[in-house]
């Protein structure tokens, strides 16, 4: 498979030398519509309520701070514009527009609940994400020269080729089709269609 020229997206890890399976990732709002955009607000820290202590990780760059609040893997991701240090959570201003609000409201609700001391709720729908992960695995298999049958036996049903009524074969075809479309469109296509 040829490399896609449209592949895009950035990940930031606190230790670039660490293997991918052990790295903690942060995504930029430029590529993931569920990342919240925020501006650091003014005001006196003395007026603010006592801060909620939650785990967080932040990486600065390009005049903004990419942060994840509440745990690196399942936390709420925030891009803080015009700030290079982490301000208190109570001082963040979140501008919403009609175009981005539907994708960001669920994340904003998670952040508000976390700020009120509630445990961080999991994202709602992971089935679609799991399908994309499976498609990424199929991309790897196709890159190694896997046939349709190999894809069917490895990712659909082992030992059941072509399946009753060719169900395994049909599912493998759909997986390969999804994988090829994903390869052409790049990672941005995954993030644009997820409603996490």
mmCIF file of C-alpha atoms in Angstrom:
data_model
loop_
_atom_site.group_PDB
_atom_site.id
_atom_site.type_symbol
_atom_site.label_atom_id
_atom_site.label_comp_id
_atom_site.label_asym_id
_atom_site.label_seq_id
_atom_site.Cartn_x
_atom_site.Cartn_y
_atom_site.Cartn_z
ATOM 1 C CA UNK A 1 0.000 0.000 0.000
ATOM 2 C CA UNK A 2 1.299 3.471 -0.839
ATOM 3 C CA UNK A 3 1.687 6.017 1.928
ATOM 4 C CA UNK A 4 -1.172 8.486 2.113
ATOM 5 C CA UNK A 5 -0.286 12.120 1.528
ATOM 6 C CA UNK A 6 -3.339 13.162 3.569
ATOM 7 C CA UNK A 7 -2.326 11.412 6.774
ATOM 8 C CA UNK A 8 -2.296 13.990 9.548
ATOM 9 C CA UNK A 9 -2.357 14.469 13.252
ATOM 10 C CA UNK A 10 0.084 14.975 16.044
ATOM 11 C CA UNK A 11 0.694 13.068 19.228
ATOM 12 C CA UNK A 12 2.782 14.337 22.071
ATOM 13 C CA UNK A 13 4.439 12.002 24.525
ATOM 14 C CA UNK A 14 6.371 13.040 27.600
ATOM 15 C CA UNK A 15 9.229 10.736 26.560
ATOM 16 C CA UNK A 16 9.624 10.412 22.775
ATOM 17 C CA UNK A 17 12.071 7.515 23.191
ATOM 18 C CA UNK A 18 9.448 5.385 24.956
ATOM 19 C CA UNK A 19 7.746 2.619 22.985
ATOM 20 C CA UNK A 20 4.310 3.469 21.570
ATOM 21 C CA UNK A 21 2.531 0.980 23.832
ATOM 22 C CA UNK A 22 3.909 2.730 26.921
ATOM 23 C CA UNK A 23 3.583 6.342 25.716
ATOM 24 C CA UNK A 24 0.919 8.674 27.070
ATOM 25 C CA UNK A 25 -0.653 10.531 24.182
ATOM 26 C CA UNK A 26 -2.114 14.009 23.827
ATOM 27 C CA UNK A 27 -4.042 15.103 20.755
ATOM 28 C CA UNK A 28 -4.346 18.574 19.307
ATOM 29 C CA UNK A 29 -7.735 20.229 18.747
ATOM 30 C CA UNK A 30 -6.593 20.974 15.202
ATOM 31 C CA UNK A 31 -7.016 17.272 14.410
ATOM 32 C CA UNK A 32 -9.490 15.950 16.960
ATOM 33 C CA UNK A 33 -12.871 17.676 17.271
ATOM 34 C CA UNK A 34 -13.454 16.301 20.781
ATOM 35 C CA UNK A 35 -10.464 18.197 22.222
ATOM 36 C CA UNK A 36 -11.728 21.255 24.098
ATOM 37 C CA UNK A 37 -10.360 24.686 23.209
ATOM 38 C CA UNK A 38 -9.861 27.067 26.123
ATOM 39 C CA UNK A 39 -8.435 30.481 26.924
ATOM 40 C CA UNK A 40 -6.860 31.266 30.268
ATOM 41 C CA UNK A 41 -9.097 33.757 32.054
ATOM 42 C CA UNK A 42 -8.106 36.506 34.456
ATOM 43 C CA UNK A 43 -9.131 37.004 38.031
ATOM 44 C CA UNK A 44 -7.586 36.512 41.409
ATOM 45 C CA UNK A 45 -6.545 33.062 42.499
ATOM 46 C CA UNK A 46 -7.632 34.049 46.030
ATOM 47 C CA UNK A 47 -11.261 34.234 44.832
ATOM 48 C CA UNK A 48 -11.124 30.745 43.361
ATOM 49 C CA UNK A 49 -12.425 27.740 45.282
ATOM 50 C CA UNK A 50 -9.910 25.150 46.443
ATOM 51 C CA UNK A 51 -8.589 23.338 43.375
ATOM 52 C CA UNK A 52 -9.584 19.757 42.743
ATOM 53 C CA UNK A 53 -6.495 17.585 42.632
ATOM 54 C CA UNK A 54 -6.606 15.351 39.588
ATOM 55 C CA UNK A 55 -3.825 13.804 37.545
ATOM 56 C CA UNK A 56 -2.839 15.874 34.522
ATOM 57 C CA UNK A 57 -0.158 16.036 31.856
ATOM 58 C CA UNK A 58 0.675 19.020 29.655
ATOM 59 C CA UNK A 59 3.009 19.788 26.762
ATOM 60 C CA UNK A 60 3.541 23.361 25.579
ATOM 61 C CA UNK A 61 4.303 24.490 22.068
ATOM 62 C CA UNK A 62 3.255 26.902 19.373
ATOM 63 C CA UNK A 63 1.714 29.435 21.750
ATOM 64 C CA UNK A 64 -0.631 26.906 23.322
ATOM 65 C CA UNK A 65 -0.620 24.233 25.963
ATOM 66 C CA UNK A 66 -1.866 20.741 25.069
ATOM 67 C CA UNK A 67 -3.163 19.196 28.292
ATOM 68 C CA UNK A 68 -4.990 16.090 29.416
ATOM 69 C CA UNK A 69 -6.814 16.288 32.735
ATOM 70 C CA UNK A 70 -7.935 13.291 34.759
ATOM 71 C CA UNK A 71 -5.582 10.621 33.444
ATOM 72 C CA UNK A 72 -3.444 10.365 30.333
ATOM 73 C CA UNK A 73 -5.376 7.614 28.578
ATOM 74 C CA UNK A 74 -9.018 8.499 29.229
ATOM 75 C CA UNK A 75 -8.823 12.057 30.502
ATOM 76 C CA UNK A 76 -10.362 15.200 29.074
ATOM 77 C CA UNK A 77 -8.069 16.798 26.507
ATOM 78 C CA UNK A 78 -7.812 20.592 26.426
ATOM 79 C CA UNK A 79 -5.844 22.971 24.197
ATOM 80 C CA UNK A 80 -5.201 26.145 26.200
ATOM 81 C CA UNK A 81 -4.563 28.958 23.727
ATOM 82 C CA UNK A 82 -2.048 31.695 24.516
ATOM 83 C CA UNK A 83 -0.714 30.043 27.641
ATOM 84 C CA UNK A 84 2.446 28.063 28.314
ATOM 85 C CA UNK A 85 1.816 27.101 31.943
ATOM 86 C CA UNK A 86 -1.134 25.243 33.392
ATOM 87 C CA UNK A 87 -3.631 27.765 34.839
ATOM 88 C CA UNK A 88 -6.150 26.760 37.513
ATOM 89 C CA UNK A 89 -9.065 24.821 36.017
ATOM 90 C CA UNK A 90 -11.485 27.412 37.435
ATOM 91 C CA UNK A 91 -9.847 30.113 35.291
ATOM 92 C CA UNK A 92 -10.362 28.464 31.901
ATOM 93 C CA UNK A 93 -12.850 29.990 29.448
ATOM 94 C CA UNK A 94 -14.325 27.606 26.866
ATOM 95 C CA UNK A 95 -15.631 29.300 23.702
ATOM 96 C CA UNK A 96 -18.259 27.150 21.975
ATOM 97 C CA UNK A 97 -19.662 27.647 18.500
ATOM 98 C CA UNK A 98 -22.586 25.959 16.802
ATOM 99 C CA UNK A 99 -20.272 23.956 14.550
ATOM 100 C CA UNK A 100 -18.109 22.456 17.294
ATOM 101 C CA UNK A 101 -20.512 22.278 20.239
ATOM 102 C CA UNK A 102 -22.111 18.883 19.439
ATOM 103 C CA UNK A 103 -18.737 17.143 19.476
ATOM 104 C CA UNK A 104 -17.390 18.983 22.490
ATOM 105 C CA UNK A 105 -20.338 19.105 24.886
ATOM 106 C CA UNK A 106 -19.874 15.506 26.022
ATOM 107 C CA UNK A 107 -16.226 16.194 26.849
ATOM 108 C CA UNK A 108 -17.157 19.455 28.582
ATOM 109 C CA UNK A 109 -19.712 17.612 30.748
ATOM 110 C CA UNK A 110 -17.000 15.104 31.726
ATOM 111 C CA UNK A 111 -14.685 17.976 32.687
ATOM 112 C CA UNK A 112 -17.361 19.739 34.775
ATOM 113 C CA UNK A 113 -18.149 16.498 36.614
ATOM 114 C CA UNK A 114 -14.444 15.951 37.276
ATOM 115 C CA UNK A 115 -14.057 19.525 38.582
ATOM 116 C CA UNK A 116 -16.973 18.889 40.973
ATOM 117 C CA UNK A 117 -15.133 15.898 42.418
ATOM 118 C CA UNK A 118 -16.971 13.114 40.591
ATOM 119 C CA UNK A 119 -15.018 10.237 39.045
ATOM 120 C CA UNK A 120 -14.229 10.617 35.374
ATOM 121 C CA UNK A 121 -16.884 8.814 33.352
ATOM 122 C CA UNK A 122 -15.809 6.711 30.395
ATOM 123 C CA UNK A 123 -16.526 7.955 26.908
ATOM 124 C CA UNK A 124 -19.890 6.823 25.627
ATOM 125 C CA UNK A 125 -19.315 4.808 22.448
ATOM 126 C CA UNK A 126 -16.216 2.705 21.958
ATOM 127 C CA UNK A 127 -17.660 0.271 19.400
ATOM 128 C CA UNK A 128 -16.846 2.572 16.525
ATOM 129 C CA UNK A 129 -13.369 3.162 17.887
ATOM 130 C CA UNK A 130 -12.866 -0.608 18.163
ATOM 131 C CA UNK A 131 -13.841 -0.970 14.486
ATOM 132 C CA UNK A 132 -11.223 1.611 13.558
ATOM 133 C CA UNK A 133 -8.584 -0.192 15.633
ATOM 134 C CA UNK A 134 -9.473 -3.420 13.825
ATOM 135 C CA UNK A 135 -9.172 -1.598 10.479
ATOM 136 C CA UNK A 136 -5.719 -0.362 11.501
ATOM 137 C CA UNK A 137 -4.691 -3.944 12.259
ATOM 138 C CA UNK A 138 -5.990 -4.989 8.834
ATOM 139 C CA UNK A 139 -3.906 -2.201 7.241
ATOM 140 C CA UNK A 140 -0.835 -3.737 8.889
ATOM 141 C CA UNK A 141 -1.803 -7.211 7.675
ATOM 142 C CA UNK A 142 -2.367 -5.977 4.119
ATOM 143 C CA UNK A 143 1.002 -4.234 4.237
ATOM 144 C CA UNK A 144 2.566 -7.610 5.014
ATOM 145 C CA UNK A 145 0.795 -9.168 2.025
ATOM 146 C CA UNK A 146 -2.199 -10.819 3.725
ATOM 147 C CA UNK A 147 -4.868 -12.262 1.449
ATOM 148 C CA UNK A 148 -8.620 -11.838 1.902
ATOM 149 C CA UNK A 149 -8.731 -15.336 3.394
ATOM 150 C CA UNK A 150 -5.947 -14.514 5.860
ATOM 151 C CA UNK A 151 -7.797 -11.367 6.938
ATOM 152 C CA UNK A 152 -11.011 -13.367 7.367
ATOM 153 C CA UNK A 153 -9.390 -16.072 9.453
ATOM 154 C CA UNK A 154 -7.286 -13.690 11.553
ATOM 155 C CA UNK A 155 -9.814 -10.929 12.236
ATOM 156 C CA UNK A 156 -13.307 -12.371 11.656
ATOM 157 C CA UNK A 157 -13.602 -16.103 12.429
ATOM 158 C CA UNK A 158 -10.659 -18.470 12.627
ATOM 159 C CA UNK A 159 -11.168 -21.754 10.774
ATOM 160 C CA UNK A 160 -14.495 -20.752 9.198
ATOM 161 C CA UNK A 161 -13.662 -19.819 5.608
ATOM 162 C CA UNK A 162 -15.701 -18.776 3.689
ATOM 163 C CA UNK A 163 -18.369 -19.125 6.379
ATOM 164 C CA UNK A 164 -22.036 -20.118 6.171
ATOM 165 C CA UNK A 165 -23.387 -18.248 3.175
ATOM 166 C CA UNK A 166 -19.924 -16.741 2.804
ATOM 167 C CA UNK A 167 -20.500 -14.563 5.877
ATOM 168 C CA UNK A 168 -16.848 -14.618 6.940
ATOM 169 C CA UNK A 169 -15.732 -13.739 3.424
ATOM 170 C CA UNK A 170 -18.248 -10.888 3.218
ATOM 171 C CA UNK A 171 -17.171 -9.462 6.584
ATOM 172 C CA UNK A 172 -13.506 -9.727 5.550
ATOM 173 C CA UNK A 173 -14.282 -7.788 2.343
ATOM 174 C CA UNK A 174 -15.916 -5.010 4.373
ATOM 175 C CA UNK A 175 -12.941 -4.914 6.743
ATOM 176 C CA UNK A 176 -10.483 -4.640 3.841
ATOM 177 C CA UNK A 177 -12.612 -1.923 2.250
ATOM 178 C CA UNK A 178 -12.723 0.042 5.519
ATOM 179 C CA UNK A 179 -8.975 -0.409 6.000
ATOM 180 C CA UNK A 180 -8.182 0.861 2.500
ATOM 181 C CA UNK A 181 -10.474 3.871 2.908
ATOM 182 C CA UNK A 182 -8.840 4.635 6.251
ATOM 183 C CA UNK A 183 -5.388 4.358 4.678
ATOM 184 C CA UNK A 184 -6.333 6.822 1.947
ATOM 185 C CA UNK A 185 -8.033 9.348 4.272
ATOM 186 C CA UNK A 186 -5.533 9.147 7.137
ATOM 187 C CA UNK A 187 -6.026 9.401 10.922
ATOM 188 C CA UNK A 188 -8.020 12.603 10.644
ATOM 189 C CA UNK A 189 -10.919 10.588 9.185
ATOM 190 C CA UNK A 190 -11.133 8.520 12.366
ATOM 191 C CA UNK A 191 -11.252 11.522 14.635
ATOM 192 C CA UNK A 192 -13.718 13.440 12.469
ATOM 193 C CA UNK A 193 -16.326 10.672 12.730
ATOM 194 C CA UNK A 194 -15.975 9.697 16.381
ATOM 195 C CA UNK A 195 -18.526 10.927 18.859
ATOM 196 C CA UNK A 196 -16.701 10.201 22.073
#
